[in-house]
GROMACS .gro file of C-alpha atoms in nm:
model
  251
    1UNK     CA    1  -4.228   1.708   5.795
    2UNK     CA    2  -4.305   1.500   5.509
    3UNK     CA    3  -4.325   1.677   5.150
    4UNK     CA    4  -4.737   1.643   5.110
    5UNK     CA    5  -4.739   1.852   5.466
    6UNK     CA    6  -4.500   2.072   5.373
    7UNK     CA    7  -4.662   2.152   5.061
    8UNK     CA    8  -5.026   2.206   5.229
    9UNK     CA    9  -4.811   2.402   5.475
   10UNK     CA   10  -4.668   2.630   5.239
   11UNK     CA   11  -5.009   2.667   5.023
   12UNK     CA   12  -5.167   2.771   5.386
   13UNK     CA   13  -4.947   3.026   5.442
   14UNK     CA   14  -4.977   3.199   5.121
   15UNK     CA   15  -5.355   3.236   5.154
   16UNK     CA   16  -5.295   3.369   5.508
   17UNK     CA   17  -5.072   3.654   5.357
   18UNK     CA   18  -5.334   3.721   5.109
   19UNK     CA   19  -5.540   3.754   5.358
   20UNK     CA   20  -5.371   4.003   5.634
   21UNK     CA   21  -5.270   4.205   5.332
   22UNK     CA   22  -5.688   4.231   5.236
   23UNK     CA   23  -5.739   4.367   5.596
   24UNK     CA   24  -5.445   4.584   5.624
   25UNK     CA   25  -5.499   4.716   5.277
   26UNK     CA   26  -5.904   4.750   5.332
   27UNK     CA   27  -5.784   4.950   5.645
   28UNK     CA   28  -5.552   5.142   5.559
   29UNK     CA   29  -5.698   5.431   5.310
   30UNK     CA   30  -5.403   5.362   5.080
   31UNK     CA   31  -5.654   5.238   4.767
   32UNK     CA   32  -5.742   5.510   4.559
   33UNK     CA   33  -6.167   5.555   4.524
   34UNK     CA   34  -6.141   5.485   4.142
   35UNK     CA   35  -5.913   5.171   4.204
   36UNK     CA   36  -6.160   5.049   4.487
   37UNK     CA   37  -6.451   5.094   4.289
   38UNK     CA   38  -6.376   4.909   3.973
   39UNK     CA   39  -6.238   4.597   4.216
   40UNK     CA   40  -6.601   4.643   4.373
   41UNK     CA   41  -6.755   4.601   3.994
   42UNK     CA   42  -6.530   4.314   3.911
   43UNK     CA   43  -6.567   4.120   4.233
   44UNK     CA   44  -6.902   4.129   4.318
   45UNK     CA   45  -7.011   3.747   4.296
   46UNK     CA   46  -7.375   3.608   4.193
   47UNK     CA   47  -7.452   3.326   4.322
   48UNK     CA   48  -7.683   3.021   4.173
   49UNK     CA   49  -7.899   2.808   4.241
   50UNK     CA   50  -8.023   2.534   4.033
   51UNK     CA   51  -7.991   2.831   3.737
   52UNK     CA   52  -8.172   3.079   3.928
   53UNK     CA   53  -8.005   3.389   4.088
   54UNK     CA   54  -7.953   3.312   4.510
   55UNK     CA   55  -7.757   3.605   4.648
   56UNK     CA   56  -7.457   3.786   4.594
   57UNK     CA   57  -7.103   3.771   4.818
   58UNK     CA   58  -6.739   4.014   4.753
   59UNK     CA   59  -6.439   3.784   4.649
   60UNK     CA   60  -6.114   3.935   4.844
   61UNK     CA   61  -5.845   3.733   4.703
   62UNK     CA   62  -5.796   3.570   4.413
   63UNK     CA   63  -5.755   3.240   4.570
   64UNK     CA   64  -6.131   3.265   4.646
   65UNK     CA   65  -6.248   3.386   4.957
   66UNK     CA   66  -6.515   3.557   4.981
   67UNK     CA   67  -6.772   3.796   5.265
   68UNK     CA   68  -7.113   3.762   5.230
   69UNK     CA   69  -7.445   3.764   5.442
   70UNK     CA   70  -7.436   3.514   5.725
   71UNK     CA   71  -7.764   3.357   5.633
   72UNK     CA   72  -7.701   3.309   5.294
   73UNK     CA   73  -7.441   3.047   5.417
   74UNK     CA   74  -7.678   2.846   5.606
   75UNK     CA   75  -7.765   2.488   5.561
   76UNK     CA   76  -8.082   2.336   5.593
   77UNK     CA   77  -8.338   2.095   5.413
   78UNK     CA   78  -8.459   2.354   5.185
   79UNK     CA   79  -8.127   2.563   5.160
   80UNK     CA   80  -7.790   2.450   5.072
   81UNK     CA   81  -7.493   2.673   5.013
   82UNK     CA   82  -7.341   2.365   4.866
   83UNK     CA   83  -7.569   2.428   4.563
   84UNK     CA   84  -7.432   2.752   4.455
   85UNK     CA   85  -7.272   2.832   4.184
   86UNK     CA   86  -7.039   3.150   4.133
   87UNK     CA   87  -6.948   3.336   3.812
   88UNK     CA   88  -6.582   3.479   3.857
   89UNK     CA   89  -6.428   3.777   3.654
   90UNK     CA   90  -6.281   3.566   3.420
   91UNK     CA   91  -6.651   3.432   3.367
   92UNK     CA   92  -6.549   3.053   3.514
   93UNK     CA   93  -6.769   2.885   3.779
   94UNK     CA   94  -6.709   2.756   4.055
   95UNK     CA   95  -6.873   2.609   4.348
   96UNK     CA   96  -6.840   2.676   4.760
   97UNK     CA   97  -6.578   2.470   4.864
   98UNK     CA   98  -6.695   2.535   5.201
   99UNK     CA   99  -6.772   2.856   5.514
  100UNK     CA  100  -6.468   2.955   5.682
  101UNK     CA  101  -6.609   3.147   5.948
  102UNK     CA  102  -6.964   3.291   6.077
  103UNK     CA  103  -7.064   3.563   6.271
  104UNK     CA  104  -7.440   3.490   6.337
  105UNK     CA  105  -7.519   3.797   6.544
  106UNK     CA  106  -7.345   4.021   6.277
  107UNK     CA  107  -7.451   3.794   5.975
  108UNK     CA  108  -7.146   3.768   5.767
  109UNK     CA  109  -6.976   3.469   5.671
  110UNK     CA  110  -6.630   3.404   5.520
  111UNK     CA  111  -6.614   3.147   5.315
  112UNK     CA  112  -6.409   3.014   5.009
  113UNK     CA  113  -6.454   2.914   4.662
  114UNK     CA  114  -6.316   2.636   4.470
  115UNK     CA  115  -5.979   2.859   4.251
  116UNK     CA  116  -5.647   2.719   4.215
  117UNK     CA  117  -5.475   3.070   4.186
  118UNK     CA  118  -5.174   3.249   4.331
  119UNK     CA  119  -5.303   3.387   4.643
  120UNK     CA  120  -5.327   3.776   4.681
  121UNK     CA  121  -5.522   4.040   4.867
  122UNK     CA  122  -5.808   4.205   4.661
  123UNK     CA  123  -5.780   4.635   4.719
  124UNK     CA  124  -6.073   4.798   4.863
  125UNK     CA  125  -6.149   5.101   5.039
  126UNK     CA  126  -6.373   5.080   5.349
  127UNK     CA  127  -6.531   5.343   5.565
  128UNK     CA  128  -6.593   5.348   5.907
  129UNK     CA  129  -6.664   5.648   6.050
  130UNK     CA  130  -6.944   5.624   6.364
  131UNK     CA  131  -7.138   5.946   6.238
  132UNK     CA  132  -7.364   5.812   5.920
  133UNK     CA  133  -7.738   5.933   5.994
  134UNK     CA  134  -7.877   6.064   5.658
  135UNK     CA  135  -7.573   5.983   5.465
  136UNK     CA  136  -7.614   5.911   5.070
  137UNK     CA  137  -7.577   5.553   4.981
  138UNK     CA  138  -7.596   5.276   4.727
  139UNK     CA  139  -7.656   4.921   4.757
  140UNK     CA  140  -7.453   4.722   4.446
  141UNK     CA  141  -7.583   4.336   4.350
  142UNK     CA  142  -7.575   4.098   4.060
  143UNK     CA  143  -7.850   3.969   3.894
  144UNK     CA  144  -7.771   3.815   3.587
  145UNK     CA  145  -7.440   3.934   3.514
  146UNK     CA  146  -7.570   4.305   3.523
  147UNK     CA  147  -7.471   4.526   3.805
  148UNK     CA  148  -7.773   4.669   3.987
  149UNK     CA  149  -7.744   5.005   4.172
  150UNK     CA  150  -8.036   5.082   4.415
  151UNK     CA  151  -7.994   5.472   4.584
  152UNK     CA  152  -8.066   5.565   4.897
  153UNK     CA  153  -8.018   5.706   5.289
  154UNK     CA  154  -7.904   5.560   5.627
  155UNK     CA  155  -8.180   5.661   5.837
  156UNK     CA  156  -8.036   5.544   6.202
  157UNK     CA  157  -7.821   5.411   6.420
  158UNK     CA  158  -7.488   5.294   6.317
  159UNK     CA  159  -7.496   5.053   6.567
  160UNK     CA  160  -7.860   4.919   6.541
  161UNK     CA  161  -7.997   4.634   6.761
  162UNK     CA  162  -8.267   4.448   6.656
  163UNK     CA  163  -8.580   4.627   6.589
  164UNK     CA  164  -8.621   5.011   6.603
  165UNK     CA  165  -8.827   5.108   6.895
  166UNK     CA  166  -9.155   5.284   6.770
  167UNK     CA  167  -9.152   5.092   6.456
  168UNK     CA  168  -9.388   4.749   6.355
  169UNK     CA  169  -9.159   4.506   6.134
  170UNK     CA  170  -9.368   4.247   5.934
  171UNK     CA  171  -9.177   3.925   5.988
  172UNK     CA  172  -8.990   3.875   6.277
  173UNK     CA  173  -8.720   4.098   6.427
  174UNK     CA  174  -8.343   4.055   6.388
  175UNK     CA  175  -8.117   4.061   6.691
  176UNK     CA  176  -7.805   4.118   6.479
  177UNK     CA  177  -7.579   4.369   6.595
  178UNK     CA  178  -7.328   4.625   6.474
  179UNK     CA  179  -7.605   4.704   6.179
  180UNK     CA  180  -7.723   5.022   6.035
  181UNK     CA  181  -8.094   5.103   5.904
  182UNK     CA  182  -8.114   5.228   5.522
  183UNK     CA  183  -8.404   5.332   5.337
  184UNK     CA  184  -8.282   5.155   5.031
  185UNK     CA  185  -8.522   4.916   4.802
  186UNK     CA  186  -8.363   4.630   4.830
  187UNK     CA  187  -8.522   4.263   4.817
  188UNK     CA  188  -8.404   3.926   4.914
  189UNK     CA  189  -8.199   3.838   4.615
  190UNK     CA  190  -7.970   4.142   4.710
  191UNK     CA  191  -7.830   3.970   5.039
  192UNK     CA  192  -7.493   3.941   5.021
  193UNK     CA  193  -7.483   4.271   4.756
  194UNK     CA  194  -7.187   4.535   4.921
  195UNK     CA  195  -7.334   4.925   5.093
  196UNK     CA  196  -7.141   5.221   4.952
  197UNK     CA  197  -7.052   5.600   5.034
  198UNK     CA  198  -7.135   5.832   4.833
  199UNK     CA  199  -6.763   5.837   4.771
  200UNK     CA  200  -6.798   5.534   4.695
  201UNK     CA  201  -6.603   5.344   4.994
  202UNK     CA  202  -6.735   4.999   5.111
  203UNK     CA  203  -6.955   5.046   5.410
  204UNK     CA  204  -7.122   4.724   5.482
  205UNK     CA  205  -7.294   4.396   5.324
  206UNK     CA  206  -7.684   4.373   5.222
  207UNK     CA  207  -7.854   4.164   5.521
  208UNK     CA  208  -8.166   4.190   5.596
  209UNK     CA  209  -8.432   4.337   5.372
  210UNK     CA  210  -8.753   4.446   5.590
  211UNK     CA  211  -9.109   4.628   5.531
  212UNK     CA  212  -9.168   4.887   5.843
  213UNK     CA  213  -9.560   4.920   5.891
  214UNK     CA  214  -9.703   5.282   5.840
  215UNK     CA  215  -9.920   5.341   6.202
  216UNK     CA  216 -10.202   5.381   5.988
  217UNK     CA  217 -10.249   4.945   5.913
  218UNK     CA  218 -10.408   5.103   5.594
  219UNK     CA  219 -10.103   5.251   5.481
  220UNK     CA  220  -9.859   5.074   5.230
  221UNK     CA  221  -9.530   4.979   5.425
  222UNK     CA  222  -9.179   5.102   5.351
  223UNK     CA  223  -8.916   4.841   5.241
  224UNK     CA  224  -8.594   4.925   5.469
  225UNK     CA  225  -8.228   4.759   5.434
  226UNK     CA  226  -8.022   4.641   5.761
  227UNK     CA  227  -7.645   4.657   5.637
  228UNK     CA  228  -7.358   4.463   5.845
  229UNK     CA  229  -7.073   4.702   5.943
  230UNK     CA  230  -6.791   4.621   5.690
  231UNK     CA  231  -6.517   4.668   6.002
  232UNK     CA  232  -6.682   4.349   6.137
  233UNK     CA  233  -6.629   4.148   5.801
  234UNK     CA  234  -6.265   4.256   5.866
  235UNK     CA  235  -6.256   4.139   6.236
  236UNK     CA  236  -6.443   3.796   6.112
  237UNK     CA  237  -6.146   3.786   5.883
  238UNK     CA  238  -5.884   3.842   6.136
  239UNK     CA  239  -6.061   3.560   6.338
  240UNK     CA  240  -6.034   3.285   6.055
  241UNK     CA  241  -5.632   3.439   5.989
  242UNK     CA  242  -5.587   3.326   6.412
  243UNK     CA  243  -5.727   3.000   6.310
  244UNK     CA  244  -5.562   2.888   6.040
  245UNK     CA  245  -5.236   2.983   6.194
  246UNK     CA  246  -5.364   2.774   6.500
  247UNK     CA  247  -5.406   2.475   6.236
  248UNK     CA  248  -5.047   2.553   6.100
  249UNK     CA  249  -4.880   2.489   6.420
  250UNK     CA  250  -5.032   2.135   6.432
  251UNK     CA  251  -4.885   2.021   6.110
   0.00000   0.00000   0.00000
C-alpha cells in the first residue's frame, strides 16, 4: 500500500468511527436533554441557494456529514443540491461535497459537506418509542440564521403510509414510509428542519409539508407535517458505515 492510499485509508476510517460513535451515542440515552438540545441549536444547518434560504439538514460530525430530507438532495434541471450553500457553527460556508446515501421511500439523505476537521460523533438524544398519538411537539428550522420553533401535535400513526384514509390531500400523495402525521405549521422551506419531544429528544426530520381538505370544499384546509422516523436516519447511517468499509477493503 502506497503512502497516498494509506493516507485516504486512514482518513476513511476516522470518519467511519465518527460515525458508529453518532449512532451508538444517538442510541444509547447516555446524552443528557440539556447537552442534546444545545448540539440541536448549534447544528442545525441552513442551506442556500443563490442567497435565498433552500432547506435545512442536522450536521452529526464535525467532519461534515449531515441527515436531511431525501428530496431536498435531489438533482434535476431546476434543482441542484450542488448549489447550496451551508453556514456552520463557526459561521464558515461550505458547499455539498456530495449525497452519501438515500432512502427515497423514507426521504432522508446522508450526505457530506466540504470540512477538513478531526472527525467525531456529534451527541444527540433520539426517541423512539412506537406510542406517539397526541404527543406535544416542535418542529426547529433556520431561516436566516434565526432558529424558528413551530408547536404542535402528532395526530396519527407512527408508522404512516402514504395518504390517510378519509382524508383529501391537495397535491399528490406520498408513499413514504416509516412517517408520522403532525399538525404542525410548517412550509416548504422547513424540509430538512429536525421534530422534537416535548422533552426535547430528536424524533424525526421535516418532510413533507401538506394542506388536508376540510369535507366542506368551502372550508379553509389545514396545513399538516409528515416527519421521517429519526431511527431510520440512523439505519441509513449504518448502511453508508457497511459501505464505506466495503470500499476500504478494496484499497
Amino acid at each position: 500500500m502506497n503512502l497516498i492510499n494509506k493516507f485516504l485509508r486512514d482518513k476513511k476510517l476516522r470518519s467511519i468511527t465518527a460515525l458508529e460513535d453518532f449512532v451508538r451515542i444517538a442510541r444509547s440515552q447516555e446524552v443528557s436533554l440539556e447537552e442534546s438540545e444545545e448540539n440541536i441549536h448549534k447544528n442545525l444547518l441552513e442551506f442556500r441557494l443563490n442567497g435565498d434560504h433552500a432547506c435545512n439538514g442536522l450536521l452529526i460530525t464535525t467532519d461534515g456529514y449531515f441527515l436531511t430530507a431525501g428530496h431536498c438532495a435531489e438533482e434535476s434541471e431546476n434543482h441542484s443540491y450542488k448549489k447550496y450553500f451551508a453556514t456552520l457553527p463557526n459561521n464558515k460556508k461550505s458547499r455539498i461535497k456530495h449525497i452519501c446515501a438515500v432512502a427515497k421511500r423514507d426521504d432522508l439523505a446522508l450526505g457530506k459537506l466540504s470540512i477538513n476537521s478531526k472527525p467525531e460523533a456529534i451527541r444527540y438524544r433520539i426517541e423512539e418509542t412506537n406510542d406517539l398519538n397526541h404527543k406535544p411537539i416542535a418542529a426547529l428550522s433556520r431561516w436566516d440564521k434565526e432558529l424558528v420553533k413551530k408547536y404542535g401535535l402528532v395526530t396519527s400513526s407512527w408508522n404512516l403510509r402514504g395518504v390517510h384514509p378519509g382524508q383529501i390531500y391537495k397535491g399528490e400523495p406520498t408513499n413514504y414510509k416509516n412517517h408520522f402525521l403532525t399538525n404542525l405549521s410548517c412550509i416548504g422551506g422547513d424540509s430538512g428542519g429536525v421534530i422534537v419531544d416535548h422533552e426535547r429528544n430528536l424524533m424525526g426530520l421535516v418532510s413533507i409539508v401538506r394542506v388536508i381538505c376540510k369535507k366542506d370544499k368551502s372550508e379553509k384546509g389545514d396545513f399538516y407535517t409528515q416527519g421521517a422516523k429519526f431511527g431510520k436516519a440512523l439505519e441509513l447511517t449504518e448502511f453508508y458505515i457497511k459501505t464505506l468499509k466495503s470500499r476500504l477493503e478494496q484499497i
